[in-house]
mmCIF file of N, CA and C in Angstrom:
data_model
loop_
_atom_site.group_PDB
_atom_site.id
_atom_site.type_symbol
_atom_site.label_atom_id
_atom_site.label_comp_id
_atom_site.label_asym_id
_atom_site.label_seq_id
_atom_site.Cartn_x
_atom_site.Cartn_y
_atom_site.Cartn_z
ATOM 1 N N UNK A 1 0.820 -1.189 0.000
ATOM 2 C CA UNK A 1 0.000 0.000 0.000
ATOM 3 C C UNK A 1 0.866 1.255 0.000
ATOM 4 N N UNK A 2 2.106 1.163 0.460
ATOM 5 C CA UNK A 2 2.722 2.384 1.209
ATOM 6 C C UNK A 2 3.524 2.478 -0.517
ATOM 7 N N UNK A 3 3.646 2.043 -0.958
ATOM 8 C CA UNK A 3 4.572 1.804 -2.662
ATOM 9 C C UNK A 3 3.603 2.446 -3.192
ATOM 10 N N UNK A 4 2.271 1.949 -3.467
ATOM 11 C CA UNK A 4 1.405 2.226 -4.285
ATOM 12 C C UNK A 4 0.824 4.198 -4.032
ATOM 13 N N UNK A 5 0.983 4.372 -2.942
ATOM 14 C CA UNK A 5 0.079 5.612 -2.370
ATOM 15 C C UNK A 5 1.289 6.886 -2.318
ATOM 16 N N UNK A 6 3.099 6.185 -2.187
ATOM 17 C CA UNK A 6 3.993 6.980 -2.605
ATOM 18 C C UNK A 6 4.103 7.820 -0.872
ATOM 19 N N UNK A 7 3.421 6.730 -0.021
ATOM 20 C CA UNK A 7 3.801 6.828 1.321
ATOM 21 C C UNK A 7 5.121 6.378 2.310
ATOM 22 N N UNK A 8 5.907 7.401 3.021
ATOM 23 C CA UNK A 8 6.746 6.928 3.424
ATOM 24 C C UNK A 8 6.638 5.924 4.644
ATOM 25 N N UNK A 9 7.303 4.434 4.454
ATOM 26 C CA UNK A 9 7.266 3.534 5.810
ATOM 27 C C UNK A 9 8.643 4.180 6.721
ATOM 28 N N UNK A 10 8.110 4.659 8.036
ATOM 29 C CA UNK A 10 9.000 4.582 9.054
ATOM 30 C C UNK A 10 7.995 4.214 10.553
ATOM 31 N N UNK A 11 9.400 4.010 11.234
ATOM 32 C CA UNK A 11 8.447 3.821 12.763
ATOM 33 C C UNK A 11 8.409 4.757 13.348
ATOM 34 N N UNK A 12 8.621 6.276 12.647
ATOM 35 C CA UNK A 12 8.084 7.396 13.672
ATOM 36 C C UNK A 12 7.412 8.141 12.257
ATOM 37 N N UNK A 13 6.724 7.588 11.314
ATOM 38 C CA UNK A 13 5.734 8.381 10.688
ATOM 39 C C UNK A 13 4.536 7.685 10.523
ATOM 40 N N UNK A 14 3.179 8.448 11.030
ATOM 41 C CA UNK A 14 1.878 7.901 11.151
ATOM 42 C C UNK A 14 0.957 8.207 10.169
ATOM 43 N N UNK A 15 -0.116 7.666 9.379
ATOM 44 C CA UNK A 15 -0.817 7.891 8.727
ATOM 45 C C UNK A 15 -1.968 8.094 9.105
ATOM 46 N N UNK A 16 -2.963 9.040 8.689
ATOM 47 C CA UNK A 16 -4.115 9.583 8.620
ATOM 48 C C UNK A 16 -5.169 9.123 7.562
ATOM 49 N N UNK A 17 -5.904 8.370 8.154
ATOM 50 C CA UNK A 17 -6.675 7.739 6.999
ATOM 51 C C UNK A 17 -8.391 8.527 7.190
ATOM 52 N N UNK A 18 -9.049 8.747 6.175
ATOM 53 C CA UNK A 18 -9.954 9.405 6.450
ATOM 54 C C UNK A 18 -10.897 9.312 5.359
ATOM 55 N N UNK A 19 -12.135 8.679 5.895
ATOM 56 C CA UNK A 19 -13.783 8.001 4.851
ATOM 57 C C UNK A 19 -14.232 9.626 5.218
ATOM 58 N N UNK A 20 -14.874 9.687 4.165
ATOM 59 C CA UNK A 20 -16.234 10.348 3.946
ATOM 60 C C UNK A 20 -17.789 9.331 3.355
ATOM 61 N N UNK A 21 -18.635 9.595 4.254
ATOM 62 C CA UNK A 21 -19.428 8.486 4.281
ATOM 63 C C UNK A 21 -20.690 8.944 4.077
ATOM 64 N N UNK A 22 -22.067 9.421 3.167
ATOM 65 C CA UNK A 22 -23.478 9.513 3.306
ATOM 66 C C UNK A 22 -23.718 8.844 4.180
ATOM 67 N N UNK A 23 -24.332 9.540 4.883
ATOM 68 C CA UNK A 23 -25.401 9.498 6.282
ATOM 69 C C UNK A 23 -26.426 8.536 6.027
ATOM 70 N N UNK A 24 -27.566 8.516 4.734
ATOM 71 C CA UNK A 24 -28.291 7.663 4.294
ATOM 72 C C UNK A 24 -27.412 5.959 4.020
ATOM 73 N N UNK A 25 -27.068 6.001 3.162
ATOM 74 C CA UNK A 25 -26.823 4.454 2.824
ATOM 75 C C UNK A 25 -24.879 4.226 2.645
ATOM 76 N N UNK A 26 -24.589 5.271 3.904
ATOM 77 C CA UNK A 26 -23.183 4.641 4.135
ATOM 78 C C UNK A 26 -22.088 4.807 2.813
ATOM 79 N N UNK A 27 -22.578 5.069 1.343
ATOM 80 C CA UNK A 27 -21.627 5.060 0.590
ATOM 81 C C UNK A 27 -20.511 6.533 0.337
ATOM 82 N N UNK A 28 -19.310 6.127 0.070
ATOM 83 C CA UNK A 28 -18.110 6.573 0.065
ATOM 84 C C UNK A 28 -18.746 8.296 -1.261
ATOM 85 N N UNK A 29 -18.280 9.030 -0.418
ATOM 86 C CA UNK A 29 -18.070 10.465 -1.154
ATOM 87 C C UNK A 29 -16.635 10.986 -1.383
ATOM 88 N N UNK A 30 -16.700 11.906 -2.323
ATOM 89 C CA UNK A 30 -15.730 12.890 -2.605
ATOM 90 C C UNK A 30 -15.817 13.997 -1.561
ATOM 91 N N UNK A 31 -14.717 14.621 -1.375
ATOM 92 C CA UNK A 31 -14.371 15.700 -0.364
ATOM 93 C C UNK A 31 -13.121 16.509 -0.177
ATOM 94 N N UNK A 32 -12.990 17.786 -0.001
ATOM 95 C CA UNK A 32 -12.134 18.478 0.054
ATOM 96 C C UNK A 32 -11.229 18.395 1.354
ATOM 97 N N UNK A 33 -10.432 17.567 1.519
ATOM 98 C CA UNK A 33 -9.459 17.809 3.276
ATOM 99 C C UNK A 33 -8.417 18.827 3.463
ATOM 100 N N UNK A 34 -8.528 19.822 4.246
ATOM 101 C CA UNK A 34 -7.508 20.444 4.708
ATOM 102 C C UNK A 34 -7.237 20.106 6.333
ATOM 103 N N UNK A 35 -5.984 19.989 6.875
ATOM 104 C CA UNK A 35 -6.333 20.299 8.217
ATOM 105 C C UNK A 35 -4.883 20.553 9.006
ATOM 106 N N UNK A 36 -4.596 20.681 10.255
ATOM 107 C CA UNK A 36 -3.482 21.005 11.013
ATOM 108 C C UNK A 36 -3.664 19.441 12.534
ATOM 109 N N UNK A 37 -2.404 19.702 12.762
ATOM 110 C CA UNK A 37 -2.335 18.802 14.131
ATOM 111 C C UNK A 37 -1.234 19.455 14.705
ATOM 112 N N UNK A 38 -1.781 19.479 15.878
ATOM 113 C CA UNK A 38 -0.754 20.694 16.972
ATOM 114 C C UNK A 38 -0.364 19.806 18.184
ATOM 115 N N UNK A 39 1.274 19.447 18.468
ATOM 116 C CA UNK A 39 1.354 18.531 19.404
ATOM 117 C C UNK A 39 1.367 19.360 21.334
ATOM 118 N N UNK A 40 1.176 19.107 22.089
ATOM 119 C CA UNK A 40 0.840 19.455 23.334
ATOM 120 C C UNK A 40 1.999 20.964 23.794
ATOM 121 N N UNK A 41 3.142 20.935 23.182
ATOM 122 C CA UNK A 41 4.042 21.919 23.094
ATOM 123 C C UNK A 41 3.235 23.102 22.085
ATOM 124 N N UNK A 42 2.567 23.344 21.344
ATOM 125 C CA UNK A 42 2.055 24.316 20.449
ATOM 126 C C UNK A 42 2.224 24.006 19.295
ATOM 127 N N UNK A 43 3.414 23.449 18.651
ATOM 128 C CA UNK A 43 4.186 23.000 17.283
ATOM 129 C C UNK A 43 2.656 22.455 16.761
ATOM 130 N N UNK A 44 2.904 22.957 15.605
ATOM 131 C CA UNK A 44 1.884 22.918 14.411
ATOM 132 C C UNK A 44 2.492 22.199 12.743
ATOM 133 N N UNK A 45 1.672 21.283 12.532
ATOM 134 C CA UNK A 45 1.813 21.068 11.282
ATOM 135 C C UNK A 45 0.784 21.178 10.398
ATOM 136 N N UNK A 46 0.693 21.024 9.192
ATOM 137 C CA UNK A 46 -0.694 21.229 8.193
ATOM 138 C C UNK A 46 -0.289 19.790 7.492
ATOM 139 N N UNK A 47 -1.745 19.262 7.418
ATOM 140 C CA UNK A 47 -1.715 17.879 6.578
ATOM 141 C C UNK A 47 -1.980 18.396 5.297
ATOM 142 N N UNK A 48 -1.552 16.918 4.899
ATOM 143 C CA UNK A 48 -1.862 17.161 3.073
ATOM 144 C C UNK A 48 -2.095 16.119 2.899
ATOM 145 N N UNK A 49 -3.814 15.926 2.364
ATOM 146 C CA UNK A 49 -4.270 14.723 2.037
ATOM 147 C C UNK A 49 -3.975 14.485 0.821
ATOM 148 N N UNK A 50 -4.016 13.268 0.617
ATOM 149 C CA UNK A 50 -4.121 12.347 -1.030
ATOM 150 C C UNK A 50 -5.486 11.509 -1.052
ATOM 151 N N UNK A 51 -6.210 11.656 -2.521
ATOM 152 C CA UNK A 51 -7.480 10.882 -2.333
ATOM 153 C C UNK A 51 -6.997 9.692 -2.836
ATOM 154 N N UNK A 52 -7.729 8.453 -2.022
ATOM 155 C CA UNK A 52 -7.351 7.338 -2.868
ATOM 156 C C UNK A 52 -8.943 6.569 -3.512
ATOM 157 N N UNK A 53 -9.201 6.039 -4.257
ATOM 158 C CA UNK A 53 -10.557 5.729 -5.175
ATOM 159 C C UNK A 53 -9.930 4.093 -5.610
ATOM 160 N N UNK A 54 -10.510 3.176 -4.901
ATOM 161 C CA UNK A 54 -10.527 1.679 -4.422
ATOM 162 C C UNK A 54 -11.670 1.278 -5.268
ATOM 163 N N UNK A 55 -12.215 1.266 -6.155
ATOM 164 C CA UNK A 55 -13.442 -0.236 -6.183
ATOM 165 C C UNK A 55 -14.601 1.397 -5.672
ATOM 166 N N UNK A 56 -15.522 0.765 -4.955
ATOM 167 C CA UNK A 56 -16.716 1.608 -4.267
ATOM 168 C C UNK A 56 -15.726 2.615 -3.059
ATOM 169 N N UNK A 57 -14.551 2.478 -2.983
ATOM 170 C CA UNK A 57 -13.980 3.182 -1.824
ATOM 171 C C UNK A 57 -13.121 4.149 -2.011
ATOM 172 N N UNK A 58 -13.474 5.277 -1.010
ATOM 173 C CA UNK A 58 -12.401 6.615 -1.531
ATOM 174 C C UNK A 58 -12.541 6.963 0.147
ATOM 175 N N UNK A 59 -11.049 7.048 0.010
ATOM 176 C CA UNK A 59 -10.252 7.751 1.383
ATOM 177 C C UNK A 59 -9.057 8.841 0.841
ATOM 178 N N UNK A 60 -9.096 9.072 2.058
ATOM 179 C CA UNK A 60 -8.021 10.481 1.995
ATOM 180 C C UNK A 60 -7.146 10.369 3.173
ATOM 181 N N UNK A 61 -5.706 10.339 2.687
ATOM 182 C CA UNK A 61 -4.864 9.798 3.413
ATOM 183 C C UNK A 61 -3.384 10.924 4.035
ATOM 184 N N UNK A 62 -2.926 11.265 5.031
ATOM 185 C CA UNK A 62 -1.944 12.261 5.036
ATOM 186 C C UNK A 62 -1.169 11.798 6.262
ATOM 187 N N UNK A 63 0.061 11.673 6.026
ATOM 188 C CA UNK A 63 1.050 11.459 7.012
ATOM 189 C C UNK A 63 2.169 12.517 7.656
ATOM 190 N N UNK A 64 2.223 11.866 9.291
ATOM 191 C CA UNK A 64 2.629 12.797 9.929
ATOM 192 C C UNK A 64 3.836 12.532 10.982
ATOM 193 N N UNK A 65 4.914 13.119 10.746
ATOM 194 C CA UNK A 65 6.070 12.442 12.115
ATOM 195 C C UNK A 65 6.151 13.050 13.212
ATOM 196 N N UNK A 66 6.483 12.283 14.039
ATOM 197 C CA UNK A 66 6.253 12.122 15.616
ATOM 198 C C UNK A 66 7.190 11.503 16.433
ATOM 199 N N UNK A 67 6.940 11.723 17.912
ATOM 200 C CA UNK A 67 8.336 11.011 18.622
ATOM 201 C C UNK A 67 7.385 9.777 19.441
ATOM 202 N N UNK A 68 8.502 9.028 20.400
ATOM 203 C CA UNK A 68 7.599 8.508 21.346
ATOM 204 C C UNK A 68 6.465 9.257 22.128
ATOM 205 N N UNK A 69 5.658 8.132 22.205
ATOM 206 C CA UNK A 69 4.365 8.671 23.092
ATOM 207 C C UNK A 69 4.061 10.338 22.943
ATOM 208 N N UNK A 70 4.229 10.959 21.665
ATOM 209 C CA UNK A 70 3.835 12.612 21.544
ATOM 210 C C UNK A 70 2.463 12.156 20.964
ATOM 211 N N UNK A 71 1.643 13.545 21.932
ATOM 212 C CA UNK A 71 0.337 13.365 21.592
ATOM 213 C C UNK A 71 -0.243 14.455 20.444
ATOM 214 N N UNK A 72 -0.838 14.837 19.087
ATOM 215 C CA UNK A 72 -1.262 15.219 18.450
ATOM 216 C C UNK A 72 -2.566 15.737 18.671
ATOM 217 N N UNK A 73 -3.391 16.660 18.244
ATOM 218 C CA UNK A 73 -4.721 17.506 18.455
ATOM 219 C C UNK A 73 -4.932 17.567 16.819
ATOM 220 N N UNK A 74 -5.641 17.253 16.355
ATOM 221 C CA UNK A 74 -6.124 17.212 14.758
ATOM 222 C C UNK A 74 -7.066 17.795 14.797
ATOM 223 N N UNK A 75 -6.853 18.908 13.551
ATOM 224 C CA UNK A 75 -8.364 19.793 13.409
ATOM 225 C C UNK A 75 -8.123 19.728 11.916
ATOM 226 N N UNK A 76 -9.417 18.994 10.879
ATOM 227 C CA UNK A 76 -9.690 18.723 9.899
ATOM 228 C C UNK A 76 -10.843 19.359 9.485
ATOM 229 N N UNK A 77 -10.595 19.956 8.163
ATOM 230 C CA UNK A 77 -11.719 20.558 7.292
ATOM 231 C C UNK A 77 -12.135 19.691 6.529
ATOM 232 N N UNK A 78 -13.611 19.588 6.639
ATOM 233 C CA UNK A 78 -13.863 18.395 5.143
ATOM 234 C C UNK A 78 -15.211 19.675 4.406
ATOM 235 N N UNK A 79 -14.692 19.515 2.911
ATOM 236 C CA UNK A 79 -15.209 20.262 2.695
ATOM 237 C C UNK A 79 -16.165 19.637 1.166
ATOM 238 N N UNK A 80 -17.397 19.584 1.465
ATOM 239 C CA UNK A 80 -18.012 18.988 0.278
ATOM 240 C C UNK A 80 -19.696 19.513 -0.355
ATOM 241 N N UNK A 81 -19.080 20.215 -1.321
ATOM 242 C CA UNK A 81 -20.065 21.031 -2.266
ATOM 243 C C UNK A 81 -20.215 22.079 -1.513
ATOM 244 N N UNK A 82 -19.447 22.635 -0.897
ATOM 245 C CA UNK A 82 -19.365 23.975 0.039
ATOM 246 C C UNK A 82 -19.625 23.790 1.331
ATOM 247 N N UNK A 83 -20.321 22.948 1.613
ATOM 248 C CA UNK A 83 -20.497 22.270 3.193
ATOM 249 C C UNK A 83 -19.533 22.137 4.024
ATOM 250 N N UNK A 84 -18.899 22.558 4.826
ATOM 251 C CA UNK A 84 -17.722 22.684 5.587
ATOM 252 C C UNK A 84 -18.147 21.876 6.790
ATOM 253 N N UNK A 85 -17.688 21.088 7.262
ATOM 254 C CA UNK A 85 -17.899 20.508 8.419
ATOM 255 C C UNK A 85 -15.620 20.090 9.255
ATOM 256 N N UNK A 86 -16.309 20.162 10.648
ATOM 257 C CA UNK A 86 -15.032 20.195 10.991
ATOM 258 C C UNK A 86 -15.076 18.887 12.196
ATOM 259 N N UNK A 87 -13.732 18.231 11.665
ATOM 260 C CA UNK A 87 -13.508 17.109 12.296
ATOM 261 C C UNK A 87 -12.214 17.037 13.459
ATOM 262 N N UNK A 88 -12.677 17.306 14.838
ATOM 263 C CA UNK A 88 -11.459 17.249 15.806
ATOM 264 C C UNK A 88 -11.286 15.936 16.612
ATOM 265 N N UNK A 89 -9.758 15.535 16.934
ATOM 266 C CA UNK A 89 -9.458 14.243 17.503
ATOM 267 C C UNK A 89 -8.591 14.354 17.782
ATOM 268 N N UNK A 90 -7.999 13.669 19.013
ATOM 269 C CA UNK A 90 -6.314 13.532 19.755
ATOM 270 C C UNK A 90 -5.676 12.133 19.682
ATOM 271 N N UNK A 91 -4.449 11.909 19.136
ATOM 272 C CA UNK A 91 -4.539 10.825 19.039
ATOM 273 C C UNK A 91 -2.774 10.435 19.773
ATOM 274 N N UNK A 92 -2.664 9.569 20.505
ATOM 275 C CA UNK A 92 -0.936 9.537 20.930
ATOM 276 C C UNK A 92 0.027 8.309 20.192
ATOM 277 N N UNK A 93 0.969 8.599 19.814
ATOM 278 C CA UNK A 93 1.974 8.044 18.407
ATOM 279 C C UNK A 93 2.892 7.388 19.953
ATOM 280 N N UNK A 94 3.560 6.173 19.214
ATOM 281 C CA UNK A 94 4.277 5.300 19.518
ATOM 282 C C UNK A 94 5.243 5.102 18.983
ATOM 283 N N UNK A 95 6.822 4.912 18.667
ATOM 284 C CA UNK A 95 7.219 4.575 17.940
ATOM 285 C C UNK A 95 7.797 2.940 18.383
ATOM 286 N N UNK A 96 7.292 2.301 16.962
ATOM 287 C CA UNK A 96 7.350 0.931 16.743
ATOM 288 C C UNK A 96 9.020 0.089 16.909
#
């Protein structure tokens, strides 16, 4: 996957995987992602998604490096047919 998507494999870089999903019958949409993740020190980064389009499936994918146990704050724009909706989450990285 990581060949195909032109993603780098390391054990201190994490990926961001991200569905957009209709509410009615669950199927996969198109969508605009912008977003930032700010680790507990203030440090800020901006993601940069890639869409990927599978069969019936489309995700949007953006990777991000990190140390041990640093925790991340993600604030994501999804933006579709002008509809802006905003997606926040904390998530804490490990390195493998």
């Amino acid at each position: 996957m990581a060949k195909n998507y032109d993603l780098e494999r390391s054990p201190s870089k994490g990926i961001i995987n991200i569905s957009v999903l209709k509410n009615s019958d669950k199927t996969a949409q198109t969508a605009t992602l912008t977003g930032t993740a700010r680790n507990l020190l203030g440090n800020k980064k901006q993601l940069t998604f890639k869409e990927v389009v599978e069969g019936d499936a489309i995700y949007y994918l953006a990777q991000i490096d990190y140390s041990n146990e640093e925790i991340y704050r993600f604030d994501i724009e999804i933006n579709q047919n002008g509809k802006v909706q905003t997606l926040k989450f904390q998530q804490k990285f490990y390195v493998d």
